[in-house]
Short mmCIF file of C-alpha atoms (C1' of nucleotides) in Angstrom, two decimals:
data_model
loop_
_atom_site.label_atom_id
_atom_site.label_comp_id
_atom_site.label_asym_id
_atom_site.label_seq_id
_atom_site.Cartn_x
_atom_site.Cartn_y
_atom_site.Cartn_z
CA UNK A 513 238.27 46.01 -94.01
CA UNK A 514 234.83 48.25 -95.14
CA UNK A 515 236.84 50.59 -92.38
CA UNK A 516 240.65 49.71 -93.34
CA UNK A 517 239.78 50.54 -96.87
CA UNK A 518 237.69 53.97 -97.08
CA UNK A 519 240.67 55.31 -94.63
CA UNK A 520 242.64 54.30 -97.37
CA UNK A 521 240.25 56.20 -99.62
CA UNK A 522 241.43 59.71 -101.18
CA UNK A 523 237.82 60.38 -100.31
CA UNK A 524 237.20 59.33 -96.95
CA UNK A 525 237.70 61.66 -95.46
CA UNK A 526 234.75 64.30 -96.90
CA UNK A 527 232.24 65.24 -96.18
CA UNK A 528 230.35 63.77 -99.48
CA UNK A 529 232.16 60.64 -99.64
CA UNK A 530 228.92 58.02 -99.81
CA UNK A 531 227.71 59.98 -102.65
CA UNK A 532 231.55 60.80 -104.29
CA UNK A 533 232.06 59.49 -108.09
CA UNK A 534 234.84 57.65 -106.89
CA UNK A 535 233.19 56.15 -103.98
CA UNK A 536 233.09 52.42 -105.52
CA UNK A 537 236.50 52.44 -106.73
CA UNK A 538 238.52 49.90 -104.04
CA UNK A 539 240.94 46.93 -104.02
CA UNK A 540 243.99 47.48 -105.45
CA UNK A 541 242.06 50.71 -107.27
CA UNK A 542 242.37 52.77 -104.76
CA UNK A 543 246.86 53.62 -105.44
CA UNK A 544 245.50 54.77 -108.61
CA UNK A 545 243.09 56.31 -107.42
CA UNK A 546 245.37 58.19 -105.45
CA UNK A 547 247.94 58.44 -107.27
CA UNK A 548 246.08 60.57 -109.91
CA UNK A 549 244.65 62.82 -106.56
CA UNK A 550 244.94 66.29 -106.38
CA UNK A 551 243.47 68.70 -103.90
CA UNK A 552 243.16 72.53 -104.79
CA UNK A 553 242.65 75.25 -103.35
CA UNK A 554 241.15 78.36 -105.40
CA UNK A 555 241.02 82.34 -104.26
CA UNK A 556 238.32 83.81 -105.50
CA UNK A 557 238.17 85.27 -108.97
CA UNK A 558 240.74 82.24 -109.44
CA UNK A 559 239.68 80.13 -112.75
CA UNK A 560 240.02 75.77 -112.90
CA UNK A 561 240.49 75.69 -116.60
CA UNK A 562 239.19 77.78 -118.90
CA UNK A 563 237.51 77.66 -122.12
CA UNK A 564 238.39 75.77 -124.98
CA UNK A 565 241.05 74.22 -123.45
CA UNK A 566 241.96 70.62 -123.08
CA UNK A 567 240.09 67.96 -120.23
CA UNK A 568 243.11 67.10 -117.74
CA UNK A 569 240.57 65.30 -115.40
CA UNK A 570 237.27 65.22 -113.08
CA UNK A 571 237.19 67.85 -110.61
CA UNK A 572 234.49 68.02 -107.65
CA UNK A 573 234.09 70.84 -105.59
CA UNK A 574 234.40 70.67 -102.14
CA UNK A 575 234.45 74.23 -100.52
CA UNK A 576 233.33 76.75 -101.92
CA UNK A 577 231.39 78.27 -105.04
CA UNK A 578 231.74 77.70 -108.62
CA UNK A 579 230.83 79.10 -110.95
CA UNK A 580 230.52 77.12 -114.98
CA UNK A 581 230.41 80.63 -117.82
CA UNK A 582 231.01 80.64 -121.34
CA UNK A 583 231.81 83.01 -123.51
CA UNK A 584 230.40 83.40 -126.86
CA UNK A 585 231.90 85.11 -130.46
CA UNK A 586 230.00 88.49 -129.69
CA UNK A 587 231.84 88.71 -125.88
CA UNK A 588 229.02 88.11 -124.37
CA UNK A 589 228.63 85.51 -121.88
CA UNK A 590 226.43 82.88 -120.20
CA UNK A 591 226.17 81.41 -116.58
CA UNK A 592 225.29 77.75 -117.08
CA UNK A 593 225.30 77.55 -113.72
CA UNK A 594 226.69 77.11 -110.12
CA UNK A 595 228.58 74.56 -108.79
CA UNK A 596 228.64 73.53 -104.54
CA UNK A 597 230.29 71.21 -102.96
CA UNK A 598 229.69 67.74 -104.22
CA UNK A 599 229.01 68.69 -107.30
CA UNK A 600 231.15 67.20 -109.62
CA UNK A 601 232.90 69.39 -112.65
CA UNK A 602 234.27 69.15 -115.97
CA UNK A 603 233.40 66.00 -116.82
CA UNK A 604 232.24 66.11 -120.25
CA UNK A 605 234.83 67.02 -121.89
CA UNK A 606 236.69 64.23 -120.46
CA UNK A 607 233.90 61.36 -120.95
CA UNK A 608 233.21 63.08 -124.82
CA UNK A 609 238.04 63.69 -124.78
CA UNK A 610 237.56 67.42 -125.60
CA UNK A 611 238.08 70.40 -124.40
CA UNK A 612 235.36 72.41 -122.34
CA UNK A 613 232.99 73.85 -123.09
CA UNK A 614 233.80 75.97 -120.25
CA UNK A 615 234.99 77.75 -117.66
CA UNK A 616 234.92 77.50 -114.27
CA UNK A 617 235.95 80.68 -111.79
CA UNK A 618 235.73 80.63 -107.74
CA UNK A 619 233.39 83.07 -107.06
CA UNK A 620 234.20 81.84 -103.12
CA UNK A 621 237.22 79.97 -101.91
CA UNK A 622 237.43 76.92 -102.85
CA UNK A 623 238.25 74.01 -102.55
CA UNK A 624 238.66 70.99 -105.65
CA UNK A 625 239.30 67.96 -105.82
CA UNK A 626 241.20 67.05 -109.35
CA UNK A 627 241.16 63.24 -110.81
CA UNK A 628 244.42 63.29 -113.21
CA UNK A 629 242.97 61.64 -116.76
CA UNK A 630 244.60 59.11 -116.83
CA UNK A 631 244.03 57.81 -113.70
CA UNK A 632 240.75 58.41 -113.89
CA UNK A 633 240.00 56.77 -117.24
CA UNK A 634 242.09 53.66 -116.62
CA UNK A 635 240.12 53.36 -112.82
CA UNK A 636 236.60 54.38 -114.65
CA UNK A 637 237.81 51.17 -117.04
CA UNK A 638 238.58 48.82 -113.97
CA UNK A 639 234.53 49.49 -112.53
CA UNK A 640 231.90 50.56 -114.39
CA UNK A 641 230.38 51.29 -111.18
CA UNK A 642 232.11 54.66 -111.06
CA UNK A 643 230.74 55.50 -114.65
CA UNK A 644 227.51 54.50 -114.07
CA UNK A 645 227.27 57.15 -111.20
CA UNK A 646 229.00 59.60 -113.68
CA UNK A 647 226.20 58.66 -115.51
CA UNK A 648 223.69 59.54 -112.93
CA UNK A 649 225.21 63.07 -112.88
CA UNK A 650 225.01 63.54 -116.08
CA UNK A 651 220.97 62.60 -116.06
CA UNK A 652 221.34 65.14 -113.03
CA UNK A 653 222.37 68.03 -114.83
CA UNK A 654 219.88 67.27 -117.67
CA UNK A 655 216.87 67.51 -115.33
CA UNK A 656 218.83 70.94 -114.15
CA UNK A 657 218.57 72.57 -118.43
CA UNK A 658 215.32 71.61 -118.51
CA UNK A 659 213.83 72.47 -115.94
CA UNK A 660 215.08 75.64 -116.41
CA UNK A 661 214.71 76.21 -119.70
CA UNK A 662 211.18 75.27 -118.64
CA UNK A 663 210.77 78.12 -116.46
CA UNK A 664 212.43 80.02 -118.36
CA UNK A 665 209.84 79.15 -121.43
CA UNK A 666 206.82 79.41 -118.86
CA UNK A 667 208.05 82.26 -115.64
CA UNK A 668 208.68 86.24 -115.87
CA UNK A 669 212.05 86.94 -115.39
CA UNK A 670 210.78 88.97 -111.59
CA UNK A 671 209.06 85.45 -110.80
CA UNK A 672 213.19 83.53 -111.57
CA UNK A 673 214.65 86.21 -109.85
CA UNK A 674 212.70 85.78 -106.26
CA UNK A 675 213.38 81.88 -107.03
CA UNK A 676 216.91 82.51 -107.77
CA UNK A 677 217.03 84.79 -104.67
CA UNK A 678 215.31 81.93 -102.43
CA UNK A 679 217.80 79.73 -103.40
CA UNK A 680 220.97 81.72 -103.12
CA UNK A 681 218.92 82.65 -99.34
CA UNK A 682 218.93 78.93 -98.34
CA UNK A 683 223.06 78.14 -99.38
CA UNK A 684 224.49 80.97 -97.99
CA UNK A 685 221.62 82.69 -96.06
CA UNK A 686 222.63 82.98 -91.94
CA UNK A 687 219.23 83.64 -89.57
CA UNK A 688 219.36 86.56 -87.79
CA UNK A 689 216.24 88.89 -85.55
CA UNK A 690 214.53 90.15 -88.83
CA UNK A 691 215.25 87.36 -90.85
CA UNK A 692 217.59 86.07 -92.38
CA UNK A 693 220.90 87.78 -94.39
CA UNK A 694 223.73 86.51 -96.80
CA UNK A 695 226.53 88.26 -98.37
CA UNK A 696 225.86 87.38 -102.34
CA UNK A 697 228.24 85.71 -103.88
CA UNK A 698 227.40 87.35 -107.65
CA UNK A 699 227.57 89.67 -108.40
CA UNK A 700 224.38 92.35 -110.55
CA UNK A 701 226.42 91.17 -114.17
CA UNK A 702 226.81 87.67 -113.31
CA UNK A 703 223.00 87.49 -111.67
CA UNK A 704 221.77 89.07 -115.30
CA UNK A 705 224.25 86.98 -116.92
CA UNK A 706 222.36 83.57 -114.79
CA UNK A 707 218.15 84.29 -115.67
CA UNK A 708 219.55 85.35 -119.89
CA UNK A 709 218.84 89.48 -118.90
CA UNK A 710 220.50 92.82 -119.80
CA UNK A 711 222.64 95.05 -116.56
CA UNK A 712 219.74 97.12 -116.74
CA UNK A 713 216.85 94.75 -116.24
CA UNK A 714 218.58 93.65 -113.68
CA UNK A 715 218.59 96.63 -111.76
CA UNK A 716 215.05 97.39 -112.69
CA UNK A 717 214.04 93.63 -111.48
CA UNK A 718 215.64 94.01 -108.54
CA UNK A 719 214.41 98.03 -107.94
CA UNK A 720 210.83 96.40 -108.41
CA UNK A 721 211.09 93.76 -105.57
CA UNK A 722 212.65 96.17 -102.99
CA UNK A 723 209.19 97.84 -103.45
CA UNK A 724 207.74 94.12 -103.08
CA UNK A 725 209.57 94.16 -99.82
CA UNK A 726 210.86 90.68 -100.44
CA UNK A 727 213.67 91.93 -99.56
CA UNK A 728 216.31 94.28 -99.31
CA UNK A 729 219.21 95.01 -100.69
CA UNK A 730 222.78 96.66 -100.42
CA UNK A 731 225.71 96.25 -102.61
CA UNK A 732 226.15 92.91 -101.83
CA UNK A 733 224.35 93.31 -98.08
CA UNK A 734 220.35 91.38 -98.57
CA UNK A 735 218.37 91.31 -96.19
CA UNK A 736 214.51 88.81 -96.16
CA UNK A 737 212.45 90.00 -93.29
CA UNK A 738 210.24 88.14 -92.05
CA UNK A 739 211.16 85.07 -93.83
CA UNK A 740 210.77 81.54 -91.56
CA UNK A 741 212.96 79.17 -92.63
CA UNK A 742 210.78 76.53 -94.05
CA UNK A 743 208.39 79.66 -96.07
CA UNK A 744 212.55 79.42 -98.09
CA UNK A 745 211.60 75.64 -99.58
CA UNK A 746 208.19 76.33 -100.82
CA UNK A 747 208.08 79.14 -103.25
CA UNK B 24 233.24 36.37 -136.58
CA UNK B 25 232.91 40.25 -136.61
CA UNK B 26 230.21 38.92 -139.49
CA UNK B 27 228.21 36.68 -138.01
CA UNK B 28 227.74 38.00 -134.88
CA UNK B 29 226.38 41.70 -136.51
CA UNK B 30 224.12 39.26 -138.30
CA UNK B 31 222.93 37.40 -135.18
CA UNK B 32 223.03 41.29 -133.65
CA UNK B 33 219.47 42.95 -133.51
CA UNK B 34 220.42 46.39 -134.78
CA UNK B 35 222.41 44.48 -137.15
CA UNK B 36 220.39 46.07 -139.90
CA UNK B 37 219.68 49.29 -138.23
CA UNK B 38 221.86 51.85 -140.71
CA UNK B 39 222.27 53.53 -137.22
CA UNK B 40 223.91 50.12 -136.28
CA UNK B 41 228.08 50.49 -135.01
CA UNK B 42 226.56 53.96 -133.20
CA UNK B 43 223.95 52.52 -131.61
CA UNK B 44 224.70 52.09 -128.00
CA UNK B 45 224.09 48.58 -128.16
CA UNK B 46 226.89 48.03 -130.51
CA UNK B 47 230.11 46.70 -128.47
CA UNK B 48 227.12 43.75 -127.51
CA UNK B 49 228.98 40.80 -128.05
CA UNK B 50 229.09 36.72 -127.68
CA UNK B 51 226.00 35.45 -125.06
CA UNK B 52 224.83 38.77 -124.37
CA UNK B 53 223.68 38.72 -127.82
CA UNK B 54 221.69 36.73 -126.72
CA UNK B 55 219.76 38.03 -123.51
CA UNK B 56 219.75 40.82 -126.22
CA UNK B 57 217.77 40.07 -128.41
CA UNK B 58 215.31 38.41 -125.77
CA UNK B 59 214.78 42.57 -124.93
CA UNK B 60 214.66 43.22 -128.30
CA UNK B 61 210.97 45.05 -129.72
CA UNK B 62 209.89 47.06 -132.51
CA UNK B 63 207.59 49.16 -132.77
CA UNK B 64 205.42 51.24 -134.72
CA UNK B 65 203.67 54.15 -133.94
CA UNK B 66 200.71 55.96 -135.81
CA UNK B 67 201.70 60.02 -136.16
CA UNK B 68 200.13 61.08 -133.26
CA UNK B 69 200.68 58.01 -131.18
CA UNK B 70 202.26 57.51 -127.26
CA UNK B 71 205.06 56.37 -126.93
CA UNK B 72 205.56 56.82 -123.56
CA UNK B 73 203.31 58.64 -121.23
CA UNK B 74 205.13 61.09 -118.70
CA UNK B 75 205.08 60.13 -115.22
CA UNK B 76 205.05 55.96 -116.40
CA UNK B 77 207.09 53.54 -115.23
CA UNK B 78 210.25 52.95 -116.88
CA UNK B 79 209.98 50.13 -119.21
CA UNK B 80 213.34 50.47 -120.48
CA UNK B 81 215.43 52.00 -123.63
CA UNK B 82 214.20 53.46 -127.23
CA UNK B 83 215.65 54.15 -129.98
CA UNK B 84 214.42 55.51 -132.59
CA UNK B 85 214.83 53.84 -135.75
CA UNK B 86 213.06 56.19 -137.93
CA UNK B 87 210.21 59.26 -138.19
CA UNK B 88 209.92 61.75 -135.21
CA UNK B 89 209.54 61.63 -132.27
CA UNK B 90 208.05 64.53 -130.04
CA UNK B 91 209.60 64.90 -125.67
CA UNK B 92 206.94 66.98 -124.25
CA UNK B 93 206.39 67.84 -119.90
CA UNK B 94 203.42 69.01 -118.82
CA UNK B 95 203.36 71.27 -116.24
CA UNK B 96 200.96 71.77 -113.61
CA UNK B 97 199.07 74.15 -115.17
CA UNK B 98 197.93 72.86 -117.76
CA UNK B 99 200.58 73.85 -120.29
CA UNK B 100 202.97 71.88 -122.18
CA UNK B 101 206.45 72.68 -122.86
CA UNK B 102 208.53 70.83 -126.16
CA UNK B 103 211.48 70.06 -125.16
CA UNK B 104 213.25 68.42 -128.18
CA UNK B 105 212.68 66.52 -131.09
CA UNK B 106 213.76 63.34 -131.27
CA UNK B 107 215.33 61.68 -135.09
CA UNK B 108 216.50 58.24 -135.92
CA UNK B 109 219.87 57.04 -134.82
CA UNK B 110 218.94 58.24 -131.11
CA UNK B 111 217.79 57.42 -127.22
CA UNK B 112 214.89 58.40 -125.45
CA UNK B 113 213.70 57.47 -122.63
CA UNK B 114 217.23 56.57 -121.04
CA UNK B 115 217.11 59.08 -117.91
CA UNK B 116 214.00 57.11 -116.93
CA UNK B 117 215.75 53.77 -116.96
CA UNK B 118 219.22 54.60 -115.94
CA UNK B 119 217.87 57.00 -113.21
CA UNK B 120 214.98 54.51 -112.40
CA UNK B 121 211.80 56.41 -111.91
CA UNK B 122 208.55 57.46 -113.71
CA UNK B 123 209.33 59.04 -116.90
CA UNK B 124 209.14 63.03 -116.71
CA UNK B 125 208.68 63.82 -120.50
CA UNK B 126 206.15 62.42 -122.71
CA UNK B 127 207.25 60.78 -125.81
CA UNK B 128 204.72 61.51 -129.10
CA UNK B 129 205.37 60.13 -133.15
CA UNK B 130 205.00 63.49 -135.44
CA UNK B 131 205.62 61.40 -137.36
CA UNK B 132 204.76 57.90 -138.69
CA UNK B 133 207.60 56.28 -136.67
CA UNK B 134 209.35 52.77 -136.17
CA UNK B 135 210.78 52.32 -132.96
CA UNK B 136 212.93 50.12 -130.98
CA UNK B 137 212.77 48.84 -126.91
CA UNK B 138 215.19 46.65 -125.97
CA UNK B 139 213.48 45.86 -122.00
CA UNK B 140 214.42 47.53 -118.85
CA UNK B 141 215.01 43.78 -117.84
CA UNK B 142 217.09 42.49 -120.37
CA UNK B 143 218.99 46.51 -120.46
CA UNK B 144 219.95 46.18 -116.86
CA UNK B 145 221.30 42.73 -116.96
CA UNK B 146 222.79 44.54 -120.56
CA UNK B 147 224.99 47.20 -118.97
CA UNK B 148 226.04 45.13 -115.08
CA UNK B 149 228.35 42.31 -118.28
CA UNK B 150 228.91 44.91 -120.98
CA UNK B 151 230.78 49.03 -120.35
CA UNK B 152 230.95 49.41 -122.84
CA UNK B 153 226.90 50.07 -123.37
CA UNK B 154 227.71 51.81 -120.92
CA UNK B 155 230.26 54.32 -121.97
CA UNK B 156 228.29 54.70 -125.30
CA UNK B 157 224.91 55.53 -122.81
CA UNK B 158 226.42 58.34 -121.51
CA UNK B 159 227.93 59.54 -124.81
CA UNK B 160 224.18 60.04 -125.08
CA UNK B 161 223.48 62.03 -121.78
CA UNK B 162 227.03 64.08 -122.95
CA UNK B 163 224.97 65.34 -126.17
CA UNK B 164 222.42 65.79 -124.76
CA UNK B 165 223.98 68.25 -122.80
CA UNK B 166 225.53 69.47 -124.89
CA UNK B 167 222.74 70.95 -126.83
CA UNK B 168 220.23 72.34 -123.61
CA UNK B 169 223.29 74.35 -123.13
CA UNK B 170 222.79 74.95 -126.64
CA UNK B 171 218.96 76.11 -126.22
CA UNK B 172 219.97 77.68 -123.44
CA UNK B 173 222.27 80.04 -124.82
CA UNK B 174 220.79 80.85 -127.50
CA UNK B 175 217.14 81.79 -125.82
CA UNK B 176 218.89 83.45 -123.93
CA UNK B 177 221.12 85.57 -126.71
CA UNK B 178 219.34 85.33 -129.93
CA UNK B 179 216.60 87.33 -130.53
CA UNK B 180 212.86 85.03 -130.47
CA UNK B 181 213.19 86.02 -134.70
CA UNK B 182 216.28 84.38 -135.36
CA UNK B 183 215.71 81.60 -133.55
CA UNK B 184 212.54 80.99 -135.94
CA UNK B 185 214.56 81.08 -139.17
CA UNK B 186 217.10 78.65 -136.62
CA UNK B 187 214.62 76.53 -136.55
CA UNK B 188 212.76 76.41 -139.67
CA UNK B 189 215.99 75.66 -141.47
CA UNK B 190 217.33 73.24 -139.64
CA UNK B 191 213.37 71.48 -140.16
CA UNK B 192 214.28 72.02 -144.62
CA UNK B 193 217.47 70.48 -143.52
CA UNK B 194 215.96 66.84 -142.02
CA UNK B 195 212.12 67.04 -143.79
CA UNK B 196 212.47 69.38 -147.14
CA UNK B 197 213.77 68.47 -150.84
CA UNK B 198 215.07 70.40 -153.90
CA UNK B 199 212.12 72.20 -156.44
CA UNK B 200 213.31 74.02 -158.17
CA UNK B 201 212.50 77.24 -156.95
CA UNK B 202 214.51 76.42 -153.35
CA UNK B 203 213.42 74.03 -151.05
CA UNK B 204 210.03 73.18 -150.65
CA UNK B 205 209.02 70.60 -146.63
CA UNK B 206 205.93 69.46 -144.75
CA UNK B 207 206.40 71.19 -141.52
CA UNK B 208 206.08 67.55 -139.06
CA UNK B 209 204.83 70.59 -136.83
CA UNK B 210 201.34 72.45 -135.70
CA UNK B 211 201.52 76.16 -134.83
CA UNK B 212 201.45 76.01 -131.70
CA UNK B 213 204.54 73.20 -131.60
CA UNK B 214 205.80 75.09 -132.95
CA UNK B 215 205.91 78.42 -130.32
CA UNK B 216 206.61 75.08 -127.47
CA UNK B 217 209.60 74.53 -128.69
CA UNK B 218 210.91 77.92 -128.57
CA UNK B 219 208.98 80.08 -125.42
CA UNK B 220 206.96 81.41 -126.79
CA UNK B 221 202.69 82.90 -126.94
CA UNK B 222 200.93 81.07 -130.53
CA UNK B 223 199.46 83.85 -131.05
CA UNK B 224 203.07 85.45 -131.00
CA UNK B 225 204.51 82.76 -132.83
CA UNK B 226 202.19 84.04 -135.24
CA UNK B 227 203.70 87.04 -135.64
CA UNK B 228 207.19 86.26 -136.12
CA UNK B 229 206.01 84.09 -138.68
CA UNK B 230 204.57 86.88 -140.62
CA UNK B 231 207.38 88.23 -140.62
CA UNK B 232 209.61 86.25 -142.15
CA UNK B 233 207.49 86.30 -144.28
CA UNK B 234 207.69 89.69 -145.29
CA UNK B 235 211.07 89.57 -145.14
CA UNK B 236 210.66 87.07 -147.67
CA UNK B 237 212.69 84.23 -146.28
CA UNK B 238 209.85 81.64 -146.85
CA UNK B 239 206.62 81.30 -148.58
CA UNK B 240 204.64 79.32 -145.42
CA UNK B 241 200.71 78.20 -146.53
CA UNK B 242 199.51 76.11 -143.58
CA UNK B 243 203.07 73.43 -143.34
CA UNK B 244 204.30 73.55 -146.85
CA UNK B 245 206.72 75.52 -146.70
CA UNK B 246 209.01 76.77 -149.51
CA UNK B 247 211.93 78.97 -149.68
CA UNK B 248 213.11 80.25 -152.45
CA UNK B 249 216.70 80.60 -153.62
CA UNK B 250 218.03 78.46 -150.76
CA UNK B 251 220.93 76.94 -152.25
CA UNK B 252 222.02 73.49 -149.84
CA UNK B 253 225.30 74.29 -148.53
CA UNK B 254 223.69 78.04 -147.96
CA UNK B 255 221.48 76.07 -144.72
CA UNK B 256 223.98 74.97 -142.54
CA UNK B 257 225.33 78.15 -142.77
CA UNK B 258 222.93 79.92 -141.14
"C1'" DC C 811 242.91 114.63 -108.92
"C1'" DG C 812 241.85 111.15 -112.11
"C1'" DG C 813 240.33 107.49 -114.09
"C1'" DA C 814 238.13 102.76 -113.74
"C1'" DT C 815 234.91 99.72 -111.99
"C1'" DG C 816 230.25 98.10 -111.62
"C1'" DG C 817 225.92 99.42 -110.72
"C1'" DT C 818 221.46 102.39 -111.37
"C1'" DT C 819 217.87 105.30 -114.00
"C1'" DG C 820 216.23 107.62 -117.71
"C1'" DA C 821 214.13 107.39 -121.98
"C1'" DC C 822 212.55 105.14 -126.65
"C1'" DA C 823 211.59 102.07 -129.79
"C1'" DC C 824 210.20 97.08 -130.46
"C1'" DC C 825 208.47 93.02 -128.61
"C1'" DT C 826 205.58 90.19 -125.93
"C1'" DA C 827 201.59 88.28 -123.18
"C1'" DT C 828 197.06 88.58 -122.86
"C1'" DC C 829 191.65 89.29 -123.97
"C1'" DA C 830 188.93 89.40 -127.21
"C1'" DA C 831 187.20 88.60 -131.93
"C1'" DG C 832 186.85 86.27 -136.82
"C1'" DG C 833 188.97 83.57 -140.08
"C1'" DC C 834 189.42 78.67 -142.81
"C1'" DC C 835 188.75 73.92 -142.78
"C1'" DA C 836 186.79 68.74 -142.76
"C1'" DG C 837 183.65 66.38 -140.04
"C1'" DT C 838 179.12 65.46 -138.96
"C1'" DG C 839 174.43 65.68 -139.24
"C1'" DG C 840 170.04 67.57 -141.01
"C1'" DC D 231 173.21 70.68 -150.43
"C1'" DC D 232 173.75 73.11 -145.93
"C1'" DA D 233 174.32 74.92 -141.67
"C1'" DC D 234 176.68 73.43 -137.55
"C1'" DT D 235 180.64 72.72 -135.12
"C1'" DG D 236 185.33 72.48 -132.84
"C1'" DG D 237 190.12 72.78 -134.55
"C1'" DC D 238 193.09 75.74 -136.02
"C1'" DC D 239 195.37 79.90 -137.20
"C1'" DT D 240 195.71 84.41 -137.20
"C1'" DT D 241 194.41 89.94 -135.91
"C1'" DG D 242 194.10 93.57 -133.45
"C1'" DA D 243 193.64 96.43 -129.27
"C1'" DT D 244 196.49 96.63 -124.82
"C1'" DA D 245 199.08 97.14 -121.48
"C1'" DG D 246 203.60 96.04 -119.68
"C1'" DG D 247 208.17 93.18 -120.08
"C1'" DT D 248 212.64 94.20 -122.21
"C1'" DG D 249 217.22 96.12 -124.35
"C1'" DT D 250 219.59 99.43 -126.62
"C1'" DC D 251 221.86 104.29 -125.46
"C1'" DA D 252 222.95 107.47 -122.52
"C1'" DA D 253 224.90 109.82 -118.54
"C1'" DC D 254 225.02 109.42 -113.59
"C1'" DC D 255 226.16 107.46 -109.59
"C1'" DA D 256 229.56 105.35 -106.34
"C1'" DT D 257 233.61 103.44 -104.79
"C1'" DC D 258 238.17 102.22 -105.05
"C1'" DC D 259 242.27 103.34 -105.92
"C1'" DG D 260 247.22 105.14 -108.01
#
DNA sequence: CGGATGGTTGACACCTATCAAGGCCAGTGG
DNA sequence: CCACTGGCCTTGATAGGTGTCAACCATCCG
């Protein structure tokens, strides 16, 4: 019956099915899940939800890249996090039953699956395993936050940019004859927001890394020469 | 029956009972909770758990002040957070079933209630409301982390120190004839760790705030003159 | 062509880390 | 009582990093 239920499960064909927070849903609840379930394709730049908007469910990134950003009173903004396929977003507003504190915008053409609020609530009440998986995601988020707080307190901006570029190369890069290459999914301002520095500073940091032959960058084309696949993980 | 169960409940007499993550526990589960329940008094400087130690349960601060700190490979450390009465700590290691990523040390004489791992697991399986409350605490933690990340990216260290001192005064201060006064529960190094700056820098920041007549500080005695009670919330 | 956008560069003031030295204070042992 | 010591904090000098303001450049688009 495992097979039959996986076929009926709306996430059954998803690459992230086994790790999905909805994977424990079975039996009659599957139909509730299916009713609340929608798939959404987002164009680059399109918004999934706005800061301050009411929560209308829980989102799961299936393809692409979503940026979570908060706008401050003074007009500036901070890019808090990048959400990759398999990541669950929007659960804070859902669990806390309150407006979104961040806005979600697609940085690449993306696909996002939504489980509407009503159905999600119903399912969680009936199936605690779903809540347990959601709690695990919260823990992961806390871990990431702590890592970020520690990094910004103990690591130079230059090193943090290096780490960020290596991370992005790992996610978006392709091997070419002379190393690895990627199309940078972020603008300079986004990179600056992510590191918590001004755009001018970011520009200079990039300049310095280029001087060090860490990479070559022109527009959004980034090339890291002499980068062996395994060395991406280490630094 | 509400009354009877509250009296039996191990947290029944706690000031934070209504908000406690264990409040939903009722019926037979109460005896399981009671069996796993212990109260611990910590002296100043005493450790509740070490970084890297196995989780042995979920802790709830009942009195005092606990510092959560992580040590890095290079010997330095970061003070990630202060835990006040009513706060739940150690749940990450518990929920994630893994070693503690931080160490918990009492900054003041404190009392902490522990629900042992085994009992806590049993209760959570039987009572999803407990898990839901734990998830809410996770969300609160994420909110705090985001606020911290945003503050360190958008606010000067000087302003952040100001905010921190106002916060501490609100928590630990007492009104005196000329304003508010407190015994600072943190060393200079701890303050520096909390802001993510070097001790020397912190010392200079303090010096500047004194010049601005923001406060008077000598050792751990802090005096904020002309500070009306309501003005503490605004800034 | 003109304007908008996004990015870079320069100048400058300010802030911070680092290294080094010194002050303050409590506890210790003579 | 004194000198000594170690921990904690402060102060100074210096080099490097960062924010800010302003100008400039490239590209795209109407």
